Structure formats: structure tokens, C-alpha cells
Amino acid sequence: MSQIQEFEKVLSGSDTNVAAFEEHGKSAVKRIQHFLHSTPAAVPLIVLVLAIIIFGIAIGGRFFSSYTLTLILQQIAIVGILGAAQTLVILTAGIDLSIGVIMVISAVIMGNCAVTYGLPTLLAVVVGLAAGAACGLLNGLLVAYMKLPPFIVTLGTWNIVMATNFIYSANETIRDADVDVQAPLLHLFGMSLKVGTAVLTLGVIAMVVLVMVLWYVLNHTAWGRHVYAVGDDPEAAKLSGIQTKKVLMAVYTLAGLIAAFAAWVSIGRNGSISPSAAVTDYNLQAITATVIGGISLFGGRGSILGTMFGAMIVGVVSMGLNMLGADPQWKVLLTGVLIIGAVAIDQWIRKVSV
């Protein structure tokens, strides 16, 4: 074996430490900015806790009662589920304005199939879920393959689905009593469980389970990472081998399916099935919960847990103001402030150097 050359002898005494690149003297503001960037659900959680504390101090102990807090959850169950669907779409840098009317027409289809046509209730539910998924699939086709802007596509399908809803139903409401007699399974998610003084409906439990399942899928599966990648930079995602069109198709179809599931929950919550619910601002409520929950409208950033916290913030503010006897317009005002604040914080967080 040849002798060690002269320059190799020098290496034996060299420093073997791995190079480290750390920022020294980072300010507290920068550390907070980095923390919020890495934990997107933190901001809505902090706001939610502060809102509960503020209204608790203003109203007193009865606001902290388990009955009041679980009542808030009951009131936000439908919006929370729709917000979960909206979150998937917004994470891809899109938006779905038709979510609310997809829910309503799915409920109408379920009700008519079960009550008017006499189909087995479970089959009626499946037909309603399929109708919602089909509406989402249409949105996905137009966005992914025809490359039309999501805002324009879903604005158009919102009008189409709403008109179809009124034409198909002849604007006739299916009564609560008729549903109870002929299709009690449609009221499944209205059933409640009492734990002490707390009252939890199956609709609330369904919302929490759905959000947790979607959280796992988005954070621990390849498909979930693809959703974030498409929203962050679709061209880079395509170059890395991600089939962006299929991801978009899946997202919009799943959003429609979840909206149809929200229809089943809404029947249990409301009792009757009214086509005129299509004029209710479910779309705006779902988008509000999503934005306040810290989901970036630019796509690619946010946590679905934040969406649930965002829905709870709106619920806490609404309940708190009602208990204080305040003018309902204060709720609208505060919601607007929260939306603008959430977008401003998102812009600030996005400036962090990563």
C-alpha cells in the first residue's frame, strides 16, 4: 500500500464538526412569525380562547357552562362540515361558490327519493351523496381540464344548481313530520347524546370525526402533500411528477361529496327539507370559517383544524352577543373585522424567510 501523501496528513487534524447555519440574535417578532408559519392553526386557536375568555368575563359563569358551549358546537356543525369541503378547494388556490347550493339540492334529492318516491332511505342517501359528488366532479372537470378560473366556474354552477333545485322541487318543502314517519334515518344526525349537562348531537360528532380524518389525510398521506403542492406552485408540482389535473378533480369531487354529507346532517338539524334554503348564505359562512381559520386564499398553506376553530370563533361571537342582548349587526361587523384581520396576518406570516 502506498504511503500517505503529505496533503493527506493535514486532514487528520482538521475540524470534523458539521457546518451549521443558524440565525443569531433573531428578534422575538421573527420567532413568533416563524412559529405561526409552521403552526397555521395557532392563530385561530388563540383568537378562539381569547373570545371565550372575553365573553366569559362579560357574561359570567353561565357562558362557560357545558350546555352553552355544546350548543355553540351544534349551531356550527353544518358550517364546520361545509368549511372542511371549502378548505380542500382553497388549499389548491381555488374557491367553490357552489358548496352551499350543492348541499341544499342534495338534501332535496334525499328527501324526495325517500318520502315522495318511496325508495329505501339508505338508497335515497346514497343517491343524494352521488348527486353532490357529481356536482363537484363537474366543477373539477371545468377547472382542471378546461382550465377555467375556479371563481367563474363555481359562480356559474352556483346559478345552475340553484335554478335546478327550484325547478326540480317546485319549491315545495318536505315537512318534518313526513320525514319522521317515512324516512326517520334522515334525522340520524339530529339525535343527541347527553353527557352530564352537555348535549352533543351526532352531527357535532360527525363534524369532529370528518375534520380529524381529513387532517390525517392532508398531513400523513401522499395525496394530502400533493394537495398542498398543487396549491403552493402547480407548475413545480407538475414538474415533480404530481398529476395536478387528477388532484384537482379529486379535490372538487370530494368537496361536492362532503357538501352532500352536510345535507344529511342539515336534515337532522333542521327537521324539514326546504329548497328555499338555497338562498341562505352557506357559501359565505363556509368561506368565512375557512379564512378566519387561517387557510391562505393563495393556496398551499393552512390547517383544516384552523377551519374548525374559525367556525367556532364565529359561533362563540354570535352566542356571546346574543346572550349580551347586542344588536345582531355587531356580529356582522365583528365577522368583517376578523376576516380582514385573518388575511392581514396571513400576508404577514407569508413574508417569513424559510
Short mmCIF file of C-alpha atoms in Angstrom, two decimals, residues 38-354:
data_model
loop_
_atom_site.label_atom_id
_atom_site.label_comp_id
_atom_site.label_asym_id
_atom_site.label_seq_id
_atom_site.Cartn_x
_atom_site.Cartn_y
_atom_site.Cartn_z
CA SER A 38 -45.03 26.41 11.00
CA THR A 39 -48.25 26.13 13.07
CA PRO A 40 -51.05 27.70 10.98
CA ALA A 41 -53.83 26.60 13.36
CA ALA A 42 -52.26 28.54 16.25
CA VAL A 43 -53.71 31.97 15.34
CA PRO A 44 -57.39 30.89 15.18
CA LEU A 45 -56.93 28.81 18.35
CA ILE A 46 -55.53 31.83 20.20
CA VAL A 47 -58.37 34.03 18.93
CA LEU A 48 -60.93 31.38 19.96
CA VAL A 49 -59.54 31.13 23.50
CA LEU A 50 -59.46 34.93 23.84
CA ALA A 51 -63.06 35.21 22.57
CA ILE A 52 -64.25 32.62 25.09
CA ILE A 53 -62.41 34.41 27.93
CA ILE A 54 -63.71 37.87 26.95
CA PHE A 55 -67.34 36.77 26.64
CA GLY A 56 -66.98 34.64 29.76
CA ILE A 57 -65.87 37.69 31.76
CA ALA A 58 -68.60 39.89 30.22
CA ILE A 59 -71.45 37.39 30.67
CA GLY A 60 -70.38 35.40 33.68
CA GLY A 61 -70.28 31.75 34.62
CA ARG A 62 -73.30 30.72 32.55
CA PHE A 63 -71.28 31.29 29.35
CA PHE A 64 -68.78 28.66 30.49
CA SER A 65 -71.49 26.09 31.15
CA SER A 66 -71.14 22.85 29.20
CA TYR A 67 -74.68 23.35 27.86
CA THR A 68 -73.80 26.73 26.29
CA LEU A 69 -70.51 25.53 24.82
CA THR A 70 -72.05 22.39 23.32
CA LEU A 71 -74.95 24.45 21.96
CA ILE A 72 -72.37 26.52 20.05
CA LEU A 73 -70.99 23.30 18.56
CA GLN A 74 -74.49 22.24 17.49
CA GLN A 75 -75.01 25.56 15.73
CA ILE A 76 -71.74 25.40 13.77
CA ALA A 77 -71.87 21.70 12.78
CA ILE A 78 -73.20 22.33 9.25
CA VAL A 79 -70.89 25.30 8.59
CA GLY A 80 -67.95 23.34 10.00
CA ILE A 81 -68.55 20.46 7.56
CA LEU A 82 -69.00 22.84 4.62
CA GLY A 83 -65.88 24.69 5.76
CA ALA A 84 -63.94 21.41 5.61
CA ALA A 85 -65.02 20.99 1.98
CA GLN A 86 -64.12 24.59 1.19
CA THR A 87 -60.72 24.13 2.84
CA LEU A 88 -59.75 21.37 0.41
CA VAL A 89 -60.56 23.62 -2.54
CA ILE A 90 -58.85 26.73 -1.17
CA LEU A 91 -55.69 24.74 -0.37
CA THR A 92 -55.37 24.23 -4.14
CA ALA A 93 -55.62 28.03 -4.61
CA GLY A 94 -59.22 27.71 -5.81
CA ILE A 95 -62.63 28.54 -4.38
CA ASP A 96 -66.04 26.87 -4.56
CA LEU A 97 -69.01 29.24 -4.50
CA SER A 98 -71.43 26.39 -5.16
CA ILE A 99 -70.83 24.45 -1.92
CA GLY A 100 -73.98 25.75 -0.21
CA VAL A 101 -76.40 25.06 -3.06
CA ILE A 102 -74.88 21.61 -3.65
CA MET A 103 -75.77 20.86 -0.04
CA VAL A 104 -79.36 22.08 -0.48
CA ILE A 105 -80.06 20.18 -3.73
CA SER A 106 -78.54 17.02 -2.21
CA ALA A 107 -80.91 17.34 0.75
CA VAL A 108 -83.88 17.88 -1.58
CA ILE A 109 -82.92 14.80 -3.62
CA MET A 110 -82.55 12.69 -0.48
CA GLY A 111 -85.93 13.86 0.80
CA ASN A 112 -87.79 13.33 -2.46
CA CYS A 113 -86.26 9.90 -3.07
CA ALA A 114 -87.19 8.72 0.42
CA VAL A 115 -90.52 10.48 1.03
CA THR A 116 -92.00 11.19 -2.41
CA TYR A 117 -90.69 8.21 -4.43
CA GLY A 118 -90.71 5.74 -1.54
CA LEU A 119 -87.16 4.47 -2.04
CA PRO A 120 -85.36 2.85 0.91
CA THR A 121 -83.88 5.66 2.99
CA LEU A 122 -80.32 4.36 2.77
CA LEU A 123 -80.59 4.24 -1.02
CA ALA A 124 -82.01 7.79 -1.01
CA VAL A 125 -78.98 8.93 0.99
CA VAL A 126 -76.62 7.26 -1.50
CA VAL A 127 -78.40 8.97 -4.41
CA GLY A 128 -78.08 12.34 -2.64
CA LEU A 129 -74.38 11.77 -1.95
CA ALA A 130 -73.85 10.77 -5.60
CA ALA A 131 -75.60 13.95 -6.77
CA GLY A 132 -73.31 16.09 -4.63
CA ALA A 133 -70.21 14.27 -5.88
CA ALA A 134 -71.42 14.70 -9.49
CA CYS A 135 -71.74 18.47 -9.00
CA GLY A 136 -68.22 18.57 -7.58
CA LEU A 137 -66.96 16.44 -10.48
CA LEU A 138 -68.42 18.95 -12.95
CA ASN A 139 -66.57 21.76 -11.19
CA GLY A 140 -63.37 19.73 -11.24
CA LEU A 141 -63.63 18.95 -14.96
CA LEU A 142 -64.13 22.61 -15.85
CA VAL A 143 -61.27 23.79 -13.62
CA ALA A 144 -58.73 21.03 -14.25
CA TYR A 145 -59.23 20.17 -17.91
CA MET A 146 -60.75 23.31 -19.40
CA LYS A 147 -58.52 25.49 -17.20
CA LEU A 148 -61.31 27.92 -16.39
CA PRO A 149 -60.93 30.14 -13.30
CA PRO A 150 -62.46 28.42 -10.22
CA PHE A 151 -64.31 31.61 -9.22
CA ILE A 152 -66.07 31.88 -12.57
CA VAL A 153 -66.77 28.13 -12.84
CA THR A 154 -68.33 27.82 -9.40
CA LEU A 155 -70.22 31.10 -9.79
CA GLY A 156 -71.78 29.60 -12.91
CA THR A 157 -72.54 26.22 -11.33
CA TRP A 158 -73.96 28.01 -8.28
CA ASN A 159 -76.60 29.59 -10.51
CA ILE A 160 -77.20 26.37 -12.46
CA VAL A 161 -77.56 24.19 -9.35
CA MET A 162 -79.76 26.72 -7.54
CA ALA A 163 -82.12 27.02 -10.54
CA THR A 164 -82.20 23.23 -10.94
CA ASN A 165 -83.02 22.93 -7.24
CA PHE A 166 -86.09 25.16 -7.55
CA ILE A 167 -87.26 23.61 -10.85
CA TYR A 168 -86.86 20.03 -9.62
CA SER A 169 -88.51 20.62 -6.23
CA ALA A 170 -91.19 23.09 -7.43
CA ASN A 171 -90.11 24.94 -4.28
CA GLU A 172 -92.13 22.52 -2.13
CA THR A 173 -90.97 21.88 1.43
CA ILE A 174 -90.93 18.33 2.78
CA ARG A 175 -92.36 18.51 6.28
CA ASP A 176 -90.58 17.32 9.40
CA ALA A 177 -93.49 15.02 10.28
CA ASP A 178 -93.39 13.31 6.88
CA VAL A 179 -89.67 12.68 7.17
CA ASP A 180 -90.14 11.28 10.68
CA VAL A 181 -92.81 8.83 9.55
CA GLN A 182 -91.41 7.69 6.19
CA ALA A 183 -87.63 8.20 6.46
CA PRO A 184 -86.50 8.54 10.10
CA LEU A 185 -82.93 7.65 9.09
CA LEU A 186 -82.65 11.10 7.51
CA HIS A 187 -82.91 12.53 11.02
CA LEU A 188 -80.00 10.39 12.24
CA PHE A 189 -77.59 13.26 12.83
CA GLY A 190 -80.18 15.17 14.86
CA MET A 191 -80.02 12.53 17.59
CA SER A 192 -78.33 13.75 20.76
CA LEU A 193 -76.19 12.25 23.48
CA LYS A 194 -76.27 13.72 26.97
CA VAL A 195 -73.05 13.74 28.98
CA GLY A 196 -73.84 15.45 32.26
CA THR A 197 -75.24 18.83 31.31
CA ALA A 198 -73.54 18.73 27.90
CA VAL A 199 -75.66 17.80 24.89
CA LEU A 200 -73.82 16.53 21.82
CA THR A 201 -75.66 15.68 18.62
CA LEU A 202 -74.40 13.07 16.19
CA GLY A 203 -73.96 15.95 13.74
CA VAL A 204 -71.35 17.54 16.00
CA ILE A 205 -69.56 14.21 16.41
CA ALA A 206 -69.66 13.73 12.61
CA MET A 207 -68.08 17.17 12.09
CA VAL A 208 -65.24 16.44 14.51
CA VAL A 209 -64.59 12.97 13.06
CA LEU A 210 -64.61 14.33 9.48
CA VAL A 211 -62.15 17.10 10.34
CA MET A 212 -59.81 14.68 12.13
CA VAL A 213 -59.89 12.22 9.20
CA LEU A 214 -59.16 15.00 6.70
CA TRP A 215 -56.39 16.36 8.96
CA TYR A 216 -54.73 12.95 8.92
CA VAL A 217 -55.14 12.58 5.15
CA LEU A 218 -53.73 16.04 4.45
CA ASN A 219 -50.76 15.67 6.79
CA HIS A 220 -49.83 11.99 6.61
CA THR A 221 -50.60 10.77 3.09
CA ALA A 222 -49.00 11.39 -0.29
CA TRP A 223 -52.31 12.67 -1.68
CA GLY A 224 -52.51 15.27 1.08
CA ARG A 225 -49.00 16.51 0.32
CA HIS A 226 -49.95 16.69 -3.36
CA VAL A 227 -52.92 18.94 -2.49
CA TYR A 228 -50.61 21.38 -0.70
CA ALA A 229 -48.05 21.20 -3.51
CA VAL A 230 -50.63 21.98 -6.21
CA GLY A 231 -51.86 24.98 -4.24
CA ASP A 232 -48.36 26.27 -3.50
CA ASP A 233 -46.96 26.04 -7.04
CA PRO A 234 -48.84 23.98 -9.67
CA GLU A 235 -46.04 24.19 -12.24
CA ALA A 236 -43.42 22.96 -9.78
CA ALA A 237 -45.81 20.21 -8.66
CA LYS A 238 -46.29 19.10 -12.28
CA LEU A 239 -42.52 19.05 -12.88
CA SER A 240 -42.05 16.91 -9.77
CA GLY A 241 -44.34 14.26 -11.21
CA ILE A 242 -47.63 15.12 -9.49
CA GLN A 243 -50.69 14.65 -11.71
CA THR A 244 -52.17 18.06 -10.93
CA LYS A 245 -55.32 17.56 -13.01
CA LYS A 246 -56.24 14.37 -11.16
CA VAL A 247 -55.58 16.06 -7.81
CA LEU A 248 -57.88 18.96 -8.72
CA MET A 249 -60.56 16.56 -9.96
CA ALA A 250 -60.37 14.58 -6.72
CA VAL A 251 -60.49 17.72 -4.56
CA TYR A 252 -63.58 19.21 -6.22
CA THR A 253 -65.37 15.85 -6.31
CA LEU A 254 -64.61 15.22 -2.63
CA ALA A 255 -65.78 18.74 -1.79
CA GLY A 256 -69.11 18.02 -3.51
CA LEU A 257 -69.42 14.71 -1.65
CA ILE A 258 -68.75 16.41 1.70
CA ALA A 259 -71.34 19.08 0.86
CA ALA A 260 -73.86 16.28 0.24
CA PHE A 261 -72.91 14.75 3.59
CA ALA A 262 -73.57 18.17 5.16
CA ALA A 263 -77.05 17.92 3.57
CA TRP A 264 -77.76 14.75 5.56
CA VAL A 265 -76.55 16.47 8.74
CA SER A 266 -78.67 19.55 7.97
CA ILE A 267 -81.83 17.43 7.67
CA GLY A 268 -81.20 16.09 11.16
CA ARG A 269 -80.54 19.62 12.42
CA ASN A 270 -83.49 21.37 10.73
CA GLY A 271 -86.05 18.57 10.57
CA SER A 272 -87.80 19.68 7.40
CA ILE A 273 -86.25 19.92 3.92
CA SER A 274 -86.72 23.29 2.26
CA PRO A 275 -85.45 24.14 -1.26
CA SER A 276 -85.56 27.83 -0.32
CA ALA A 277 -82.58 27.21 1.98
CA ALA A 278 -80.54 27.70 -1.20
CA VAL A 279 -80.78 31.46 -0.68
CA THR A 280 -79.15 31.16 2.75
CA ASP A 281 -75.54 32.39 2.74
CA TYR A 282 -73.99 28.98 3.45
CA ASN A 283 -71.25 29.71 0.90
CA LEU A 284 -70.25 32.90 2.67
CA GLN A 285 -70.35 31.23 6.09
CA ALA A 286 -68.12 28.39 4.93
CA ILE A 287 -65.61 30.77 3.32
CA THR A 288 -65.67 32.95 6.45
CA ALA A 289 -64.86 29.97 8.71
CA THR A 290 -62.07 28.92 6.35
CA VAL A 291 -60.45 32.35 6.09
CA ILE A 292 -60.73 33.12 9.82
CA GLY A 293 -59.28 29.64 10.38
CA GLY A 294 -56.04 30.71 8.74
CA ILE A 295 -56.34 28.93 5.37
CA SER A 296 -54.44 31.06 2.87
CA LEU A 297 -56.53 32.20 -0.09
CA PHE A 298 -53.35 31.95 -2.16
CA GLY A 299 -53.29 28.18 -1.58
CA GLY A 300 -50.74 25.76 -0.23
CA ARG A 301 -50.84 26.82 3.44
CA GLY A 302 -53.12 26.25 6.40
CA SER A 303 -54.54 23.54 8.63
CA ILE A 304 -58.04 22.10 8.46
CA LEU A 305 -58.10 22.23 12.27
CA GLY A 306 -57.95 26.00 11.87
CA THR A 307 -61.16 25.89 9.84
CA MET A 308 -62.98 24.20 12.71
CA PHE A 309 -61.56 26.80 15.10
CA GLY A 310 -62.69 29.53 12.69
CA ALA A 311 -66.25 28.18 12.68
CA MET A 312 -66.15 28.03 16.47
CA ILE A 313 -64.96 31.65 16.66
CA VAL A 314 -67.98 32.80 14.65
CA GLY A 315 -70.22 30.62 16.84
CA VAL A 316 -68.76 32.00 20.07
CA VAL A 317 -69.09 35.61 18.88
CA SER A 318 -72.70 35.02 17.78
CA MET A 319 -73.69 33.28 21.02
CA GLY A 320 -71.88 35.81 23.19
CA LEU A 321 -73.55 38.80 21.52
CA ASN A 322 -76.96 37.12 21.73
CA MET A 323 -76.51 36.50 25.45
CA LEU A 324 -75.47 40.12 25.93
CA GLY A 325 -78.59 41.27 24.04
CA ALA A 326 -76.50 43.18 21.50
CA ASP A 327 -77.72 44.32 18.10
CA PRO A 328 -77.23 41.45 15.58
CA GLN A 329 -75.34 43.82 13.29
CA TRP A 330 -72.44 43.75 15.75
CA LYS A 331 -71.92 40.12 14.77
CA VAL A 332 -71.69 41.14 11.10
CA LEU A 333 -69.26 43.94 11.97
CA LEU A 334 -67.00 41.73 14.09
CA THR A 335 -67.03 38.99 11.46
CA GLY A 336 -65.83 41.51 8.87
CA VAL A 337 -63.06 42.67 11.20
CA LEU A 338 -62.00 39.06 11.81
CA ILE A 339 -61.89 38.30 8.07
CA ILE A 340 -59.71 41.33 7.28
CA GLY A 341 -57.51 40.61 10.31
CA ALA A 342 -57.05 36.97 9.27
CA VAL A 343 -55.99 37.92 5.73
CA ALA A 344 -53.62 40.59 7.07
CA ILE A 345 -52.00 38.08 9.44
CA ASP A 346 -51.69 35.56 6.61
CA GLN A 347 -49.89 38.13 4.47
CA TRP A 348 -47.54 38.94 7.36
CA ILE A 349 -46.80 35.27 8.02
CA ARG A 350 -46.11 34.57 4.33
CA LYS A 351 -43.26 37.10 4.41
CA VAL A 352 -41.26 34.88 6.76
CA SER A 353 -37.97 33.71 5.29
CA VAL A 354 -37.87 29.93 5.03
#
